């Protein structure tokens, strides 16, 4: 599958030879802005939901979940793991911008399943400084979703923890599979 940013067509071909991917993105933004009109929204998501998901390029969350611009807050990182920074974003999303539900989405074939915390050690050896962050690698995607749900549900900073649901997105079928938070792998 190719995307509009990966294959120059039309005015994208106007980017000089040797242009970068960023040049293509900037040109795409110029075309977008030319037809843009302010939708008149504020930062509060219409559906009062925050979606935490992996940054994997195969996940088109808006299409997969039937979402429109302005429906949700989307928080993405490697693995869709609930880290301190995700809690920070969720706290702002809930307390300042009115979200009440949290949807967590991990996926099949995640790159974090093939990493270990040894990755941090290797980085430290290479650059001479240990990363302050954990890799958050995992072997069992279902269990990692359960752990992420638990982190959200037990955070003292979050006020809405009763509607927290976790899923695994199948990158081959496009289907979500809900994870039971009480089940053991």
Coordinates of N, CA and C in Angstrom, one line a residue:
X1 N 0.8 -1.2 0.0 CA 0.0 0.0 0.0 C 0.9 1.2 0.0
X2 N 0.5 2.2 -0.8 CA 1.3 3.5 -0.8 C 0.3 4.6 -0.3
X3 N 0.9 5.7 0.1 CA 0.1 6.8 0.6 C 0.4 8.0 -0.3
X4 N -0.4 9.0 -0.1 CA -0.2 10.2 -0.9 C 1.1 10.9 -0.6
X5 N 1.7 10.7 0.6 CA 2.9 11.4 0.9 C 4.1 10.6 0.3
X6 N 3.9 9.3 -0.1 CA 5.0 8.5 -0.6 C 5.2 8.5 -2.1
X7 N 4.2 8.9 -2.8 CA 4.3 8.8 -4.3 C 4.0 10.2 -4.8
X8 N 4.9 10.8 -5.4 CA 4.7 12.2 -6.0 C 3.7 12.1 -7.2
X9 N 2.7 12.9 -7.1 CA 1.7 13.0 -8.3 C 1.3 14.4 -8.3
X10 N 0.9 14.9 -9.5 CA 0.4 16.2 -9.7 C 1.4 17.3 -9.2
X11 N 0.9 18.2 -8.3 CA 1.8 19.3 -7.9 C 2.9 18.8 -7.0
X12 N 2.8 17.6 -6.4 CA 3.9 17.0 -5.6 C 5.1 16.8 -6.5
X13 N 4.9 16.6 -7.8 CA 6.0 16.4 -8.7 C 6.8 17.7 -8.8
X14 N 6.2 18.8 -8.4 CA 6.9 20.1 -8.5 C 8.0 20.3 -7.5
X15 N 8.1 19.4 -6.5 CA 9.2 19.4 -5.6 C 10.5 19.1 -6.3
X16 N 11.5 19.9 -6.1 CA 12.8 19.7 -6.9 C 13.3 18.3 -6.6
X17 N 14.0 17.8 -7.6 CA 14.7 16.5 -7.5 C 15.6 16.6 -6.3
X18 N 15.7 15.6 -5.5 CA 16.5 15.6 -4.3 C 15.8 16.2 -3.1
X19 N 14.5 16.5 -3.3 CA 13.7 17.0 -2.2 C 13.5 15.9 -1.2
X20 N 13.3 16.3 0.0 CA 13.1 15.4 1.1 C 11.6 15.0 1.3
X21 N 11.4 14.0 2.1 CA 10.0 13.7 2.5 C 9.4 14.9 3.2
X22 N 10.1 15.6 4.0 CA 9.6 16.7 4.7 C 9.2 17.8 3.7
X23 N 10.0 17.9 2.6 CA 9.6 18.9 1.5 C 8.2 18.5 0.9
X24 N 8.0 17.2 0.7 CA 6.7 16.7 0.2 C 5.6 17.0 1.2
X25 N 5.8 16.8 2.5 CA 4.8 17.1 3.5 C 4.5 18.6 3.5
X26 N 5.5 19.4 3.4 CA 5.2 20.8 3.4 C 4.4 21.3 2.2
X27 N 4.7 20.7 1.1 CA 4.0 21.0 -0.2 C 2.6 20.5 0.0
X28 N 2.4 19.3 0.5 CA 1.0 18.8 0.8 C 0.2 19.7 1.7
X29 N 0.9 20.3 2.7 CA 0.3 21.2 3.6 C -0.2 22.5 2.9
X30 N 0.7 22.9 1.9 CA 0.3 24.1 1.2 C -1.0 23.9 0.4
X31 N -1.1 22.7 -0.2 CA -2.4 22.4 -0.9 C -3.5 22.3 0.0
X32 N -3.3 21.7 1.2 CA -4.4 21.5 2.2 C -4.8 22.9 2.7
X33 N -3.9 23.8 3.0 CA -4.2 25.1 3.5 C -4.9 25.9 2.5
X34 N -4.6 25.7 1.2 CA -5.3 26.5 0.1 C -6.8 26.3 0.1
X35 N -7.2 25.1 0.5 CA -8.6 24.7 0.5 C -9.2 24.7 2.0
X36 N -8.4 25.0 2.9 CA -8.8 24.9 4.3 C -9.8 26.0 4.7
X37 N -10.7 25.7 5.5 CA -11.6 26.7 6.2 C -11.7 26.2 7.6
X38 N -11.7 27.2 8.5 CA -11.8 27.0 9.9 C -13.1 26.2 10.3
X39 N -13.0 25.0 10.8 CA -14.2 24.3 11.1 C -15.0 24.8 12.4
X40 N -14.4 25.8 13.0 CA -15.1 26.4 14.2 C -15.1 25.6 15.4
X41 N -14.2 24.6 15.5 CA -14.2 23.8 16.7 C -13.3 24.3 17.8
X42 N -13.5 23.8 19.0 CA -12.5 24.1 20.0 C -11.7 22.8 20.3
X43 N -10.9 22.8 21.3 CA -10.0 21.6 21.5 C -10.7 20.5 22.3
X44 N -11.9 20.7 22.7 CA -12.7 19.7 23.4 C -13.3 18.7 22.4
X45 N -12.9 17.4 22.6 CA -13.4 16.4 21.6 C -14.9 16.2 21.8
X46 N -15.6 16.1 20.7 CA -17.0 16.0 20.6 C -17.5 14.7 21.4
X47 N -16.8 13.6 21.2 CA -17.2 12.4 21.8 C -16.7 12.2 23.2
X48 N -16.0 13.1 23.7 CA -15.4 13.1 25.1 C -14.6 11.8 25.3
X49 N -13.8 11.4 24.3 CA -13.0 10.2 24.4 C -11.5 10.5 24.0
X50 N -10.6 9.9 24.7 CA -9.2 9.9 24.4 C -8.8 8.5 24.0
X51 N -8.1 8.4 22.8 CA -7.6 7.1 22.3 C -6.1 7.1 22.4
X52 N -5.6 6.1 23.1 CA -4.2 5.9 23.3 C -3.8 4.7 22.4
X53 N -2.9 4.9 21.4 CA -2.6 3.9 20.5 C -1.1 3.9 20.1
X54 N -0.7 2.8 19.5 CA 0.7 2.7 19.0 C 0.9 3.7 17.9
X55 N 2.1 4.1 17.7 CA 2.5 5.0 16.6 C 2.6 4.3 15.2
X56 N 2.5 2.9 15.2 CA 2.7 2.1 14.0 C 1.9 2.8 12.8
X57 N 2.6 2.9 11.7 CA 2.0 3.6 10.5 C 0.9 2.8 9.9
X58 N 0.7 1.5 10.3 CA -0.4 0.7 9.7 C -1.7 1.0 10.4
X59 N -1.7 1.7 11.5 CA -3.0 2.0 12.2 C -3.5 3.4 11.7
X60 N -4.6 3.3 11.0 CA -5.3 4.6 10.6 C -6.5 4.6 11.6
X61 N -6.3 5.2 12.7 CA -7.3 5.2 13.8 C -8.6 5.8 13.4
X62 N -8.6 7.0 12.7 CA -9.8 7.6 12.4 C -10.7 6.7 11.5
X63 N -10.1 6.1 10.5 CA -10.9 5.2 9.6 C -11.3 4.0 10.3
X64 N -10.4 3.4 11.1 CA -10.7 2.1 11.8 C -11.8 2.3 12.8
X65 N -11.9 3.5 13.4 CA -12.9 3.7 14.5 C -14.1 4.5 14.0
X66 N -14.1 4.9 12.7 CA -15.2 5.7 12.2 C -15.2 7.1 12.8
X67 N -14.1 7.7 13.1 CA -14.0 9.0 13.7 C -13.8 10.1 12.7
X68 N -14.3 11.3 13.0 CA -14.2 12.5 12.2 C -13.3 13.5 13.0
X69 N -12.8 14.5 12.3 CA -12.0 15.5 12.9 C -12.8 16.1 14.1
X70 N -12.2 16.2 15.2 CA -12.8 16.8 16.4 C -13.5 15.8 17.3
X71 N -13.6 14.6 16.9 CA -14.3 13.6 17.7 C -13.5 13.2 19.0
X72 N -12.2 13.1 18.9 CA -11.4 12.5 20.0 C -10.0 13.2 20.1
X73 N -9.4 12.9 21.3 CA -8.0 13.2 21.4 C -7.3 11.9 21.1
X74 N -6.2 12.0 20.4 CA -5.4 10.8 20.0 C -4.0 11.0 20.6
X75 N -3.6 10.0 21.4 CA -2.3 10.0 22.0 C -1.5 8.8 21.5
X76 N -0.4 9.0 20.8 CA 0.3 7.8 20.3 C 1.7 7.8 20.7
X77 N 2.2 6.6 20.9 CA 3.7 6.4 21.2 C 4.0 5.0 20.8
X78 N 5.3 4.6 20.9 CA 5.7 3.2 20.6 C 5.0 2.2 21.5
X79 N 4.2 1.4 20.9 CA 3.5 0.3 21.6 C 2.1 0.8 22.2
X80 N 1.8 2.0 22.2 CA 0.6 2.5 22.8 C 0.6 2.3 24.3
X81 N 1.8 2.2 24.8 CA 2.0 1.9 26.3 C 1.6 3.2 27.1
X82 N 0.9 2.9 28.2 CA 0.6 4.0 29.2 C 1.8 4.3 30.0
X83 N 2.5 5.4 29.6 CA 3.7 5.9 30.3 C 3.3 7.1 31.1
X84 N 4.3 7.7 31.9 CA 4.0 8.9 32.6 C 3.6 10.0 31.7
X85 N 4.1 10.1 30.5 CA 3.7 11.2 29.6 C 2.3 10.9 29.0
X86 N 1.9 9.7 28.9 CA 0.5 9.4 28.5 C -0.4 9.8 29.6
X87 N -0.1 9.5 30.8 CA -0.9 9.9 32.0 C -1.0 11.4 32.0
X88 N 0.1 12.1 31.7 CA 0.1 13.6 31.7 C -0.9 14.1 30.6
X89 N -0.8 13.5 29.4 CA -1.8 13.9 28.4 C -3.2 13.6 28.7
X90 N -3.4 12.4 29.3 CA -4.8 12.0 29.7 C -5.3 12.9 30.8
X91 N -4.5 13.3 31.7 CA -4.9 14.2 32.8 C -5.3 15.5 32.2
X92 N -4.6 16.1 31.3 CA -5.0 17.4 30.7 C -6.2 17.2 29.8
X93 N -6.3 16.1 29.1 CA -7.5 15.7 28.3 C -8.8 15.7 29.2
X94 N -8.7 15.0 30.3 CA -9.8 14.9 31.2 C -10.1 16.2 32.0
X95 N -9.1 16.7 32.7 CA -9.4 17.8 33.6 C -9.6 19.1 32.9
X96 N -8.9 19.3 31.8 CA -9.0 20.6 31.2 C -9.9 20.6 29.9
X97 N -10.1 19.4 29.3 CA -10.8 19.4 28.0 C -12.0 18.4 28.0
X98 N -12.4 17.9 29.1 CA -13.7 17.2 29.2 C -13.8 15.8 28.8
X99 N -12.7 15.1 28.5 CA -12.9 13.7 28.1 C -13.3 12.8 29.3
X100 N -14.1 11.8 29.0 CA -14.5 10.9 30.1 C -14.2 9.5 29.9
X101 N -13.9 9.1 28.6 CA -13.6 7.7 28.3 C -12.2 7.6 27.7
X102 N -11.6 6.4 28.0 CA -10.3 6.1 27.5 C -10.3 4.8 26.7
X103 N -9.8 4.8 25.5 CA -9.7 3.6 24.7 C -8.2 3.4 24.4
X104 N -7.8 2.2 24.7 CA -6.4 1.8 24.5 C -6.3 0.8 23.4
X105 N -5.4 1.1 22.4 CA -5.3 0.2 21.3 C -3.8 -0.2 21.0
X106 N -3.5 -1.5 21.3 CA -2.3 -2.1 20.9 C -2.5 -2.8 19.6
X107 N -1.6 -3.5 19.0 CA -1.8 -4.2 17.8 C -0.9 -5.4 17.6
X108 N -1.4 -6.3 16.7 CA -0.6 -7.5 16.4 C 0.7 -7.1 15.7
X109 N 1.7 -7.9 15.8 CA 3.0 -7.6 15.1 C 3.7 -6.4 15.5
X110 N 3.6 -6.0 16.8 CA 4.2 -4.7 17.3 C 5.7 -4.9 17.4
X111 N 6.4 -3.9 17.0 CA 7.9 -3.9 17.1 C 8.4 -4.0 18.5
X112 N 7.6 -3.6 19.5 CA 8.0 -3.7 20.9 C 8.1 -5.2 21.4
X113 N 7.4 -6.1 20.6 CA 7.5 -7.5 21.0 C 8.8 -8.1 20.7
X114 N 9.6 -7.5 19.8 CA 10.9 -8.0 19.4 C 12.1 -7.3 20.1
X115 N 11.8 -6.3 20.9 CA 12.8 -5.5 21.7 C 12.8 -6.0 23.1
X116 N 13.9 -5.7 23.8 CA 14.0 -5.9 25.2 C 14.6 -4.6 25.8
X117 N 14.7 -4.6 27.1 CA 15.3 -3.5 27.8 C 16.8 -3.4 27.5
X118 N 17.3 -4.4 26.9 CA 18.7 -4.4 26.4 C 18.9 -3.3 25.4
X119 N 17.9 -2.9 24.7 CA 17.9 -1.8 23.8 C 18.4 -0.5 24.4
X120 N 18.0 -0.3 25.7 CA 18.5 0.9 26.4 C 20.0 0.8 26.7
X121 N 20.4 -0.4 27.1 CA 21.8 -0.7 27.4 C 22.6 -0.4 26.1
X122 N 22.2 -0.9 25.0 CA 22.9 -0.7 23.8 C 23.0 0.8 23.4
X123 N 21.9 1.5 23.6 CA 22.0 3.0 23.4 C 23.0 3.6 24.3
X124 N 23.0 3.2 25.6 CA 23.9 3.8 26.5 C 25.4 3.6 26.1
X125 N 25.6 2.4 25.6 CA 27.0 2.0 25.2 C 27.4 2.8 23.9
X126 N 26.4 3.1 23.1 CA 26.6 3.8 21.8 C 26.8 5.3 22.0
X127 N 26.0 5.9 22.9 CA 26.0 7.4 23.0 C 26.6 7.9 24.3
X128 N 26.9 7.0 25.2 CA 27.5 7.4 26.5 C 26.6 7.9 27.5
X129 N 25.3 7.8 27.3 CA 24.3 8.3 28.2 C 23.1 7.3 28.2
X130 N 22.7 7.0 29.4 CA 21.5 6.1 29.6 C 20.2 6.8 29.4
X131 N 19.3 6.4 28.5 CA 18.0 7.0 28.3 C 17.3 7.0 29.7
X132 N 16.6 8.1 29.9 CA 15.8 8.3 31.2 C 14.5 7.5 31.1
X133 N 14.1 7.0 29.9 CA 12.9 6.3 29.7 C 13.1 4.8 29.6
X134 N 12.0 4.1 29.9 CA 12.1 2.6 29.7 C 11.6 2.3 28.3
X135 N 12.1 1.2 27.8 CA 11.6 0.8 26.4 C 10.2 0.3 26.5
X136 N 9.8 -0.3 27.6 CA 8.4 -0.8 27.8 C 8.1 -2.0 26.8
X137 N 9.1 -2.7 26.5 CA 9.0 -3.9 25.6 C 8.1 -4.9 26.3
X138 N 7.5 -5.8 25.4 CA 6.6 -6.8 26.0 C 6.6 -8.0 25.1
X139 N 6.2 -9.2 25.6 CA 6.1 -10.4 24.9 C 4.6 -10.8 24.6
X140 N 3.7 -10.3 25.5 CA 2.3 -10.7 25.4 C 1.5 -9.5 25.3
X141 N 1.0 -9.2 24.1 CA 0.3 -8.0 23.8 C -1.0 -7.9 24.7
X142 N -1.7 -9.0 24.9 CA -2.9 -8.9 25.7 C -2.6 -8.5 27.1
X143 N -1.5 -9.0 27.7 CA -1.1 -8.7 29.1 C -0.7 -7.2 29.1
X144 N 0.0 -6.8 28.1 CA 0.4 -5.4 28.1 C -0.8 -4.4 28.0
X145 N -1.8 -4.8 27.3 CA -3.0 -4.0 27.3 C -3.6 -4.0 28.7
X146 N -3.7 -5.1 29.4 CA -4.2 -5.2 30.7 C -3.4 -4.3 31.7
X147 N -2.1 -4.3 31.5 CA -1.2 -3.5 32.3 C -1.5 -2.0 32.1
X148 N -1.7 -1.6 30.8 CA -2.0 -0.2 30.5 C -3.3 0.2 31.0
X149 N -4.3 -0.7 31.0 CA -5.6 -0.4 31.5 C -5.5 -0.1 33.0
X150 N -4.7 -1.0 33.7 CA -4.5 -0.9 35.1 C -3.8 0.4 35.5
X151 N -2.8 0.9 34.7 CA -2.2 2.1 34.9 C -3.1 3.3 34.9
X152 N -4.0 3.3 33.9 CA -5.0 4.3 33.8 C -6.0 4.3 34.9
X153 N -6.5 3.1 35.2 CA -7.5 3.0 36.3 C -7.0 3.4 37.7
X154 N -5.7 3.2 37.9 CA -5.1 3.5 39.2 C -4.4 4.8 39.4
X155 N -4.4 5.6 38.3 CA -3.7 6.9 38.4 C -4.5 7.9 39.3
X156 N -3.8 8.4 40.2 CA -4.5 9.4 41.1 C -4.8 10.7 40.4
X157 N -4.2 11.0 39.2 CA -4.4 12.2 38.5 C -5.7 12.2 37.6
X158 N -6.1 11.0 37.3 CA -7.3 10.9 36.4 C -8.6 10.8 37.2
X159 N -9.6 11.6 36.7 CA -10.8 11.6 37.4 C -11.9 10.7 36.8
X160 N -11.7 10.3 35.6 CA -12.7 9.4 34.9 C -12.0 8.1 34.6
X161 N -12.1 7.1 35.4 CA -11.5 5.8 35.2 C -12.5 4.6 35.1
X162 N -13.7 4.9 35.0 CA -14.7 3.9 35.0 C -15.0 3.4 33.6
X163 N -14.7 4.2 32.5 CA -14.9 3.8 31.2 C -13.5 3.7 30.5
X164 N -12.7 2.7 30.8 CA -11.4 2.4 30.2 C -11.5 1.1 29.6
X165 N -11.3 1.0 28.3 CA -11.4 -0.3 27.6 C -10.1 -0.4 26.7
X166 N -9.7 -1.7 26.6 CA -8.5 -2.0 25.9 C -8.7 -3.0 24.7
X167 N -8.0 -2.8 23.6 CA -8.2 -3.6 22.5 C -6.8 -3.9 21.8
X168 N -6.9 -5.0 21.0 CA -5.7 -5.3 20.1 C -6.3 -5.2 18.7
X169 N -5.6 -4.4 17.9 CA -6.0 -4.2 16.5 C -5.2 -5.3 15.7
X170 N -5.9 -6.0 14.9 CA -5.2 -7.0 14.0 C -4.8 -6.3 12.7
X171 N -3.5 -6.2 12.5 CA -3.1 -5.5 11.3 C -3.4 -6.2 10.0
X172 N -3.7 -7.5 10.1 CA -4.1 -8.3 8.9 C -5.5 -8.2 8.5
X173 N -6.4 -8.1 9.5 CA -7.9 -8.0 9.2 C -8.5 -6.7 9.5
X174 N -7.8 -5.8 10.3 CA -8.4 -4.5 10.6 C -9.4 -4.6 11.7
X175 N -9.6 -5.8 12.3 CA -10.6 -5.9 13.4 C -9.9 -5.6 14.8
X176 N -10.8 -5.1 15.7 CA -10.4 -4.9 17.1 C -10.8 -6.1 17.9
X177 N -10.0 -6.5 18.8 CA -10.4 -7.6 19.7 C -10.3 -7.0 21.1
X178 N -11.4 -7.0 21.9 CA -11.4 -6.4 23.2 C -10.7 -7.4 24.2
X179 N -9.9 -6.7 25.1 CA -9.2 -7.5 26.1 C -9.9 -7.4 27.4
X180 N -10.2 -8.5 28.0 CA -10.8 -8.6 29.4 C -9.8 -8.2 30.4
X181 N -10.0 -7.1 31.2 CA -8.9 -6.7 32.1 C -8.7 -7.7 33.3
X182 N -9.6 -8.6 33.5 CA -9.5 -9.5 34.6 C -8.9 -10.9 34.2
X183 N -8.9 -11.2 32.9 CA -8.4 -12.4 32.5 C -6.9 -12.5 32.6
X184 N -6.4 -13.7 32.9 CA -4.9 -13.9 32.9 C -4.5 -14.7 31.7
X185 N -3.3 -14.2 31.1 CA -2.8 -14.9 29.9 C -2.2 -16.3 30.3

